[in-house]
PDB file of C-alpha atoms and ligand atoms in Angstrom:
ATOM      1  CA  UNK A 177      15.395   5.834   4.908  1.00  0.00           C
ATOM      2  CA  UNK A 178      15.886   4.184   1.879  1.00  0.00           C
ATOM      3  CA  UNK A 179      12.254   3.261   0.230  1.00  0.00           C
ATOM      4  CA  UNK A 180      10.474   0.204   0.033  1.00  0.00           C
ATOM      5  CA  UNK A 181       9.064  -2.077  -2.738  1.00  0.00           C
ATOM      6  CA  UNK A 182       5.839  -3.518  -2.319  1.00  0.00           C
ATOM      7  CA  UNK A 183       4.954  -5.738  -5.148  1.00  0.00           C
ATOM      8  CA  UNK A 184       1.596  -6.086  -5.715  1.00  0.00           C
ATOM      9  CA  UNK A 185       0.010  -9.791  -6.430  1.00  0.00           C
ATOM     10  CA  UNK A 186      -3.225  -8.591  -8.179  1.00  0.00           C
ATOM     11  CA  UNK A 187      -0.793  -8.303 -11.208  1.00  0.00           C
ATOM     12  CA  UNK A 188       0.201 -11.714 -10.758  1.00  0.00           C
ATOM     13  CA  UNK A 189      -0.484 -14.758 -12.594  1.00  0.00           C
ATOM     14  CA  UNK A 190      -2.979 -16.171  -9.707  1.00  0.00           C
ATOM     15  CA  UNK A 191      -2.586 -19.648 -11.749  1.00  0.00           C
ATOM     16  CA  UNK A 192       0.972 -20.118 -10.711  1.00  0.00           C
ATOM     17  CA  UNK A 193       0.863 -17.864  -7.271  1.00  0.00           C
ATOM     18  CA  UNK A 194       3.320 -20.236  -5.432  1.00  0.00           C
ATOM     19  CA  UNK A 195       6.082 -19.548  -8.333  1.00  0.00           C
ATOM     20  CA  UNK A 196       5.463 -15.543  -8.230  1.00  0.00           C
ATOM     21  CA  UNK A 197       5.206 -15.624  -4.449  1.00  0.00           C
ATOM     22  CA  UNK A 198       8.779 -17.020  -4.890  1.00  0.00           C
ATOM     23  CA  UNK A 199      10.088 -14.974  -7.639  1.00  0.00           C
ATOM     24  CA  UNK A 200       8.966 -12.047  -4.849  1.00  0.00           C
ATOM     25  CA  UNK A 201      10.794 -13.664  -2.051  1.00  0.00           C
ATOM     26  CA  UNK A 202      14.079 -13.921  -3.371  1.00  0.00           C
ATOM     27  CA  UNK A 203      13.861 -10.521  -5.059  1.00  0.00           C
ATOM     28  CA  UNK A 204      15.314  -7.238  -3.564  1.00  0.00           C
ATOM     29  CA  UNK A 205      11.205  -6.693  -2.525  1.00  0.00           C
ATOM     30  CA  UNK A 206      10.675  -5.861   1.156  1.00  0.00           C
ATOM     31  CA  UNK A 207       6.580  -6.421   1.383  1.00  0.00           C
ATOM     32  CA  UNK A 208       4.151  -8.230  -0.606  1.00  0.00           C
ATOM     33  CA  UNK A 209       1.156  -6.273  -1.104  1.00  0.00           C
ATOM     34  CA  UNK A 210      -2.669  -7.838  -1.220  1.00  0.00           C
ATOM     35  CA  UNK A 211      -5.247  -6.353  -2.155  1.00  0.00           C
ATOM     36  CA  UNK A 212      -8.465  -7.713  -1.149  1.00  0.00           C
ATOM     37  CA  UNK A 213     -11.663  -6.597  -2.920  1.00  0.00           C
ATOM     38  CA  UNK A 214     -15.473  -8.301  -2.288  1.00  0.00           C
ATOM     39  CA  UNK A 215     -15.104 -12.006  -1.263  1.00  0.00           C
ATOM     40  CA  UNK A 216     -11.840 -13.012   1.094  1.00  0.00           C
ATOM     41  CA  UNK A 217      -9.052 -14.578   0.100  1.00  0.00           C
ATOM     42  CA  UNK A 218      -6.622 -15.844   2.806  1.00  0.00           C
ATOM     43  CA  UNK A 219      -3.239 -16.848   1.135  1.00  0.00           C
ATOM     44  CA  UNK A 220      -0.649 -19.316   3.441  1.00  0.00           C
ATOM     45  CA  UNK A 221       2.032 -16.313   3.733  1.00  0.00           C
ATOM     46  CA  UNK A 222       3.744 -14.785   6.012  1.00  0.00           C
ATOM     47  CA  UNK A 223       5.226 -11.259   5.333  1.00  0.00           C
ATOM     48  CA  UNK A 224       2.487  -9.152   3.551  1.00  0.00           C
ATOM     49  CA  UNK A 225       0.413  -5.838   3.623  1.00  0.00           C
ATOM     50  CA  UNK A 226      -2.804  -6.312   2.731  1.00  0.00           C
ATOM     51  CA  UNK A 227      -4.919  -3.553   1.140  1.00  0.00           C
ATOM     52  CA  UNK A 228      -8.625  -3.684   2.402  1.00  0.00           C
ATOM     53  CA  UNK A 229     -10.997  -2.589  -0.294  1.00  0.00           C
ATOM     54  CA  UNK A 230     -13.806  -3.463   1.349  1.00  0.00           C
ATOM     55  CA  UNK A 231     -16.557  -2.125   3.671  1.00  0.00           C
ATOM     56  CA  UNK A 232     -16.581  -3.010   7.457  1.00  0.00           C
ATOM     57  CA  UNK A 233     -12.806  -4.451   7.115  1.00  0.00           C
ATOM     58  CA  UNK A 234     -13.049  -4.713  10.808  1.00  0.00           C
ATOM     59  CA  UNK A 235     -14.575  -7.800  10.160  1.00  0.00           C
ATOM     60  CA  UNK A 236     -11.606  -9.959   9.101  1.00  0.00           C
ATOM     61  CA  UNK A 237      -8.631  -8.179  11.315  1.00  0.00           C
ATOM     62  CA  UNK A 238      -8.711 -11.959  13.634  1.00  0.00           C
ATOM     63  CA  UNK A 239      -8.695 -13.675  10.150  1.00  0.00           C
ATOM     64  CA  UNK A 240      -5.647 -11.657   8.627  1.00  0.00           C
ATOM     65  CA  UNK A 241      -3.555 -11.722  11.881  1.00  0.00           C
ATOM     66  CA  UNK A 242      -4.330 -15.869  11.808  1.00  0.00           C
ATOM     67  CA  UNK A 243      -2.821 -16.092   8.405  1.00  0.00           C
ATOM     68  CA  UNK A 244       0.297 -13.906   8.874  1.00  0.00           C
ATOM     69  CA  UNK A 245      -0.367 -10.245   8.106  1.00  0.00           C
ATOM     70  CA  UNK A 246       1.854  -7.816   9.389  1.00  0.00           C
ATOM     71  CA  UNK A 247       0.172  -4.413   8.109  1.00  0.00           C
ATOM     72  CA  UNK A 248      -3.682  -4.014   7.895  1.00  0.00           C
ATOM     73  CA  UNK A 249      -4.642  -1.584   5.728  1.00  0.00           C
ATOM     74  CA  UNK A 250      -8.345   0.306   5.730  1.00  0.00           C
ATOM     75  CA  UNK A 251      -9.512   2.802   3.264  1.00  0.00           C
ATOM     76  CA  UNK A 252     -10.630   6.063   5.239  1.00  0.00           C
ATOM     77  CA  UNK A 253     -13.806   5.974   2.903  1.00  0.00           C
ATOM     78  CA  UNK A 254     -15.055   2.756   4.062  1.00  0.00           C
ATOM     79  CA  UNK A 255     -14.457   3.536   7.717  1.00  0.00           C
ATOM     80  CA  UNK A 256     -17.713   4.692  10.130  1.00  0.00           C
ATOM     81  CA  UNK A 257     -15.011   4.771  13.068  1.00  0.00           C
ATOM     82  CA  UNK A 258     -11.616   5.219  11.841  1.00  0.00           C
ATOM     83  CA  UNK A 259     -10.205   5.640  15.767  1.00  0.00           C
ATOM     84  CA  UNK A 260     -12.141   2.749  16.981  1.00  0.00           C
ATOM     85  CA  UNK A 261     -11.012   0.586  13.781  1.00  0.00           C
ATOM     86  CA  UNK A 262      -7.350   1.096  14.071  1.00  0.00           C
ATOM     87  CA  UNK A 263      -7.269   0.110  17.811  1.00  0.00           C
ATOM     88  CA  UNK A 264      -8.762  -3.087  17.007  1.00  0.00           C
ATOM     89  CA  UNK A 265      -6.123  -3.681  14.178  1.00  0.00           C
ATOM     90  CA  UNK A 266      -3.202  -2.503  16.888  1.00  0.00           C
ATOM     91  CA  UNK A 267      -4.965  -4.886  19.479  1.00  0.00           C
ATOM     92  CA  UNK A 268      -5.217  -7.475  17.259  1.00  0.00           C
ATOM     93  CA  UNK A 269      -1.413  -7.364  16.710  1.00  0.00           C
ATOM     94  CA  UNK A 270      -0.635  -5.451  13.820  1.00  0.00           C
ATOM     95  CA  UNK A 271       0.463  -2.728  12.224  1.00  0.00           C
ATOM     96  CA  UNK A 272      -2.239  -0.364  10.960  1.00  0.00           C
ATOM     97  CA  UNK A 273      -2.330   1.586   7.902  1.00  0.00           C
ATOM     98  CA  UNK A 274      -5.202   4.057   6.501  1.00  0.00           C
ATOM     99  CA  UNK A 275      -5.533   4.297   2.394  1.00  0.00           C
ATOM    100  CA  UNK A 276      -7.152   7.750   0.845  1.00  0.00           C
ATOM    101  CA  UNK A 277      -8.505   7.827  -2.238  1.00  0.00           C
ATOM    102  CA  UNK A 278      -7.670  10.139  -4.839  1.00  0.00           C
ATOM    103  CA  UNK A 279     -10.778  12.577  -4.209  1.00  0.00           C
ATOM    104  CA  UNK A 280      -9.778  12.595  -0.376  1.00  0.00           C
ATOM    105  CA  UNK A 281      -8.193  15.046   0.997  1.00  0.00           C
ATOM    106  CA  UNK A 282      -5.058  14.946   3.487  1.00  0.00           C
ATOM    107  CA  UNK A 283      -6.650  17.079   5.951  1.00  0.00           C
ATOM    108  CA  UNK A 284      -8.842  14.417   6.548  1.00  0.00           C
ATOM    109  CA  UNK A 285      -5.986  12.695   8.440  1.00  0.00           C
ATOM    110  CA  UNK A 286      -5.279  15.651  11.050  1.00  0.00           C
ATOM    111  CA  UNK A 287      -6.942  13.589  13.848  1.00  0.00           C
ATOM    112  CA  UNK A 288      -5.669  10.070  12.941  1.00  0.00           C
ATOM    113  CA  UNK A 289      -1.969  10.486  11.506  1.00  0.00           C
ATOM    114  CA  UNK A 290      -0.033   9.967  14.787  1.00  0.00           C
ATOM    115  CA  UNK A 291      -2.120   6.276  15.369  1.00  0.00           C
ATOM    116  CA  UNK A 292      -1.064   4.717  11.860  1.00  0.00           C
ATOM    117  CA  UNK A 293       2.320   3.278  10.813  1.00  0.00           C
ATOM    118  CA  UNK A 294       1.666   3.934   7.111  1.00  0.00           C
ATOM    119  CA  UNK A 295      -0.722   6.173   5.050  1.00  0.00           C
ATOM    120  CA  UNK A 296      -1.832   4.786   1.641  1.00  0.00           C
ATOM    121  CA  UNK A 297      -1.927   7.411  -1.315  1.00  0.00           C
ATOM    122  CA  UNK A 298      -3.751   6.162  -4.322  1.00  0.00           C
ATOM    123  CA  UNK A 299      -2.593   7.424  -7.243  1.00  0.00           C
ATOM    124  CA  UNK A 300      -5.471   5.544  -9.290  1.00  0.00           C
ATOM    125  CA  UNK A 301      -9.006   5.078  -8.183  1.00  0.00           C
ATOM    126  CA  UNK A 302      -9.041   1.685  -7.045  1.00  0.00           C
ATOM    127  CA  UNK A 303     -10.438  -1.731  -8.541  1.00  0.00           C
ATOM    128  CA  UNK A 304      -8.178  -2.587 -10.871  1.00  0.00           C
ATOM    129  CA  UNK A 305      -4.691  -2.858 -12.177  1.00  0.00           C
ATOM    130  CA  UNK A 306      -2.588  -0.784 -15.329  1.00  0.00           C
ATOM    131  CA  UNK A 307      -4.515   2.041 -14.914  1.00  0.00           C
ATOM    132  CA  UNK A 308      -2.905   5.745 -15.051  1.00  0.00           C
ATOM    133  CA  UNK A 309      -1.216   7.344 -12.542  1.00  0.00           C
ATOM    134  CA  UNK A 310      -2.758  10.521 -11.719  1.00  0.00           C
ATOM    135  CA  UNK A 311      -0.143  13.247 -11.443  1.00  0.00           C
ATOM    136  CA  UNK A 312      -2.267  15.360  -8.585  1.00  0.00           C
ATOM    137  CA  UNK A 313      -0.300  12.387  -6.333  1.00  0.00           C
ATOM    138  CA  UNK A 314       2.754  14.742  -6.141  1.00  0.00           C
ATOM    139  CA  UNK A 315       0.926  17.460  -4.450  1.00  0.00           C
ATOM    140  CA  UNK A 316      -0.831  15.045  -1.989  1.00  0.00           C
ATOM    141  CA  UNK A 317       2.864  13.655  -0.653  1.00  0.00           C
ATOM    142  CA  UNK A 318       4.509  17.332   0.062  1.00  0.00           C
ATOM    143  CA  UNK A 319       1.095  17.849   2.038  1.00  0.00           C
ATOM    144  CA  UNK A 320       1.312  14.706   3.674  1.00  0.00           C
ATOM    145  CA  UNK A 321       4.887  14.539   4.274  1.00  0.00           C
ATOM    146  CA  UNK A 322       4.784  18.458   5.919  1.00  0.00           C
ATOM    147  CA  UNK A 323       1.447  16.920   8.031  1.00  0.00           C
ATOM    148  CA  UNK A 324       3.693  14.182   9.391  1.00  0.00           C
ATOM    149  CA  UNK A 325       6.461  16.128  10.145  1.00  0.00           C
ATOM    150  CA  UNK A 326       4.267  19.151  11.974  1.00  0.00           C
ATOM    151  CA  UNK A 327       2.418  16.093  14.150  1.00  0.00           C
ATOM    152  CA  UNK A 328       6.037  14.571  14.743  1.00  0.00           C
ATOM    153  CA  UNK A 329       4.194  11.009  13.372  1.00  0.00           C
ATOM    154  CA  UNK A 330       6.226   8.148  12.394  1.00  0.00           C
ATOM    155  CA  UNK A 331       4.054   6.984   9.607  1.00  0.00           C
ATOM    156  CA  UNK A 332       5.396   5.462   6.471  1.00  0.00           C
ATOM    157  CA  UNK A 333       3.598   6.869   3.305  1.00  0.00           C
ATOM    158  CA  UNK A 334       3.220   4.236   0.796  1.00  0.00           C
ATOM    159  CA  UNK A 335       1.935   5.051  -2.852  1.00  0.00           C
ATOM    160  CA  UNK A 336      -0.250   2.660  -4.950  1.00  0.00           C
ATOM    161  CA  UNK A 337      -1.590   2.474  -8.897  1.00  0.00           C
ATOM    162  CA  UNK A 338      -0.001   2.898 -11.990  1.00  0.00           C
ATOM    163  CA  UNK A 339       3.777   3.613 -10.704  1.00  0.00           C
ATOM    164  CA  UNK A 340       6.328   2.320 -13.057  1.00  0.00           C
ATOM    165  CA  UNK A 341       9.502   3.978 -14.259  1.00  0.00           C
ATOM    166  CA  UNK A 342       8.583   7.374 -15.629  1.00  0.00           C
ATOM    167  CA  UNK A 343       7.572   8.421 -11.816  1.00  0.00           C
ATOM    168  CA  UNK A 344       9.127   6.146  -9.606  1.00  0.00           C
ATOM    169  CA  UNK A 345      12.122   8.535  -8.511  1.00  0.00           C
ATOM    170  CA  UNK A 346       9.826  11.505  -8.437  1.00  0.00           C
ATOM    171  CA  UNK A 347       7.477   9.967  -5.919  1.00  0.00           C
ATOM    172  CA  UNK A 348      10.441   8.987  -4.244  1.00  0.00           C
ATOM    173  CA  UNK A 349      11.864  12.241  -4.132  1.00  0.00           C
ATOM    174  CA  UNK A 350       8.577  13.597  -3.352  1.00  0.00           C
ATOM    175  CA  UNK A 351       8.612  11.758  -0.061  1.00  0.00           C
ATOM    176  CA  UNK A 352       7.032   8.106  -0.719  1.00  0.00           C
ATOM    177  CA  UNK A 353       8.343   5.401   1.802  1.00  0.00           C
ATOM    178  CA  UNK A 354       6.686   2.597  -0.352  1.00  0.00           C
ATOM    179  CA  UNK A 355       5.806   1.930  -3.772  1.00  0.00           C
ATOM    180  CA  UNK A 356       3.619  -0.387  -4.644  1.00  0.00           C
ATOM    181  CA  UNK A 357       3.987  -1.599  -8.271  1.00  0.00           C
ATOM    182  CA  UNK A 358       1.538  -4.004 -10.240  1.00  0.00           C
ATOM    183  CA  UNK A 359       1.432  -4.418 -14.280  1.00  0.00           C
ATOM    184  CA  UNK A 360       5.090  -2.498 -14.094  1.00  0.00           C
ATOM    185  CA  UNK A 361       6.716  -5.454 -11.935  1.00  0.00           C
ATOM    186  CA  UNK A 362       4.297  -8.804 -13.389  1.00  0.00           C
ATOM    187  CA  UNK A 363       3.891  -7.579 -16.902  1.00  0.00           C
ATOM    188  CA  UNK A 364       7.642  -7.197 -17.741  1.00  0.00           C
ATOM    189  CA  UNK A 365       9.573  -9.782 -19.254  1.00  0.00           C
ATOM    190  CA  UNK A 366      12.215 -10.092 -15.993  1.00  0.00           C
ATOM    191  CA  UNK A 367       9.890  -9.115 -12.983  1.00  0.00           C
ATOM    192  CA  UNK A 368      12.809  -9.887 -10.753  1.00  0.00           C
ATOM    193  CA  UNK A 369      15.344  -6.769 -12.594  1.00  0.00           C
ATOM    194  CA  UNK A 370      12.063  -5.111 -12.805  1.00  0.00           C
ATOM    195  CA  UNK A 371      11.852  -4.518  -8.702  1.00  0.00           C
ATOM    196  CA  UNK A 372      15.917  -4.072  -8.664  1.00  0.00           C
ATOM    197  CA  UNK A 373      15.304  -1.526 -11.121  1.00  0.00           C
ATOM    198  CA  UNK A 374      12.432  -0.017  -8.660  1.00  0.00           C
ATOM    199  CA  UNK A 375      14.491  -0.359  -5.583  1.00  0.00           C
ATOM    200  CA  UNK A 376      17.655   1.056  -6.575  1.00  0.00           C
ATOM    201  CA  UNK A 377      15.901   3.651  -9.291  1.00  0.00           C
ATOM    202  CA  UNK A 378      17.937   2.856 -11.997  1.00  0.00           C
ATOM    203  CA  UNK A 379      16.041   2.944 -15.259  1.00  0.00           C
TER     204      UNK A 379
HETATM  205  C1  LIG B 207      -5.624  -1.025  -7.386  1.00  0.00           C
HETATM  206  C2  LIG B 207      -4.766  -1.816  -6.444  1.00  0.00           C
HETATM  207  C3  LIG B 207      -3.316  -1.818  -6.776  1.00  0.00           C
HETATM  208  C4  LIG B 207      -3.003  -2.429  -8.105  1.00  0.00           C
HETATM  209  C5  LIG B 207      -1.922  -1.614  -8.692  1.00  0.00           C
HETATM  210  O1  LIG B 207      -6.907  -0.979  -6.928  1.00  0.00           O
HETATM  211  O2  LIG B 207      -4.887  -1.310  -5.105  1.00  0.00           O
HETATM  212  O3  LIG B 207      -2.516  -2.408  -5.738  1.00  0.00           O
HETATM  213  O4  LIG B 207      -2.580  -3.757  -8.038  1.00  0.00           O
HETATM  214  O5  LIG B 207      -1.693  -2.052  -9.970  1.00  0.00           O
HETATM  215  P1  LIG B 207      -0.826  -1.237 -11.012  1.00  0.00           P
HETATM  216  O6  LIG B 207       0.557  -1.109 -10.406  1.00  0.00           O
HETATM  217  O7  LIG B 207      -0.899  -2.065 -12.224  1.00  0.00           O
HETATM  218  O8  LIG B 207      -1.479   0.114 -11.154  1.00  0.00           O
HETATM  219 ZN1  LIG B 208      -3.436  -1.972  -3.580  1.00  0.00          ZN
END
């Protein structure tokens, strides 16, 4: 399949969201990513995966699914009951996703990987944006990629933090479904070549 661009809006200038929102929309991106952090924030649109960073996301699945999420996305740190949490997400109506940090390792997903749509690498610790991508990423996908294909799971594996154009095709190549791309995409002077150049990895 031929990957997918998440944008992500934390790069964004939140002053003039309804103009980048747009800029998004009518750019060769295919999700909007959200990441949501202490405090909730629920935007007015309608085709987004949103990133919990949070403890007990279970809390807000009714809230997200109200506004228009389509993916719901927990980190496997913050999650007590992984199993229980990703029914509720699938019985609330959406797709369900599970983020790893970058100290986490894949066989933590053994049990899980054939109830998610989409596993999260991070390739930065999370919290903020334009932070380094760290290169131990590469190794994580070929183990993730040969977990998925052993438990015959049709999970997408997205990758988030710090991808821009010096590893974009080798994340690709490595197996990544989805990149997510923040400072790369809002901080360049034409955002909308900026996720052409992403989607079609032309540099
Ligand atoms: C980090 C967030 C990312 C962030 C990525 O905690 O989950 O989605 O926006 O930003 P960049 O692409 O700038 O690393
Ligand atoms: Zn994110």
């Amino acid at each position: 399949m031929k990957h997918l661009i998440s944008p992500s809006l934390l790069a964004a200038d939140f002053s003039n969201l309804k103009a980048e929102i747009e800029m998004i929309n009518k750019s060769d991106a295919d999700w909007i990513h959200l990441d949501i952090m202490d405090g909730v924030f629920v935007p007015n649109i309608s085709k987004f995966d949103v990133h919990l960073m949070i403890e007990q996301p279970d809390n807000y699945i009714a809230a997200f699914k109200n506004a228009g999420a389509d993916l719901y996305n927990v980190h496997y740190e913050a999650c007590r009951h992984l199993h229980r949490t990703i029914g509720a997400i699938h019985q609330g109506g959406m797709e369900a996703g599970v983020t790893l940090n970058p100290h986490t390792p894949i066989a933590c997903l053994e049990d899980i990987i054939t109830d998610v749509e989409l596993v999260l690498l991070m390739s930065v610790n999370p919290g903020f944006g334009g932070q380094k991508f760290i290169t131990g990423t590469y190794s994580k996908l070929t183990q993730l990629k040969e977990l998925i294909l052993r438990k015959n799971s049709k999970a997408l594996i997205q990758v988030d933090g710090g991808v821009d154009a010096s590893n974009a095709k080798q994340l690709v190549d490595y197996g990544a479904d989805v990149l997510v791309a923040g400072s790369y995409i809002f901080k360049s002077p034409n955002p909308t070549q900026t996720i052409s150049k992403l989607k079609t990895l032309s540099f």
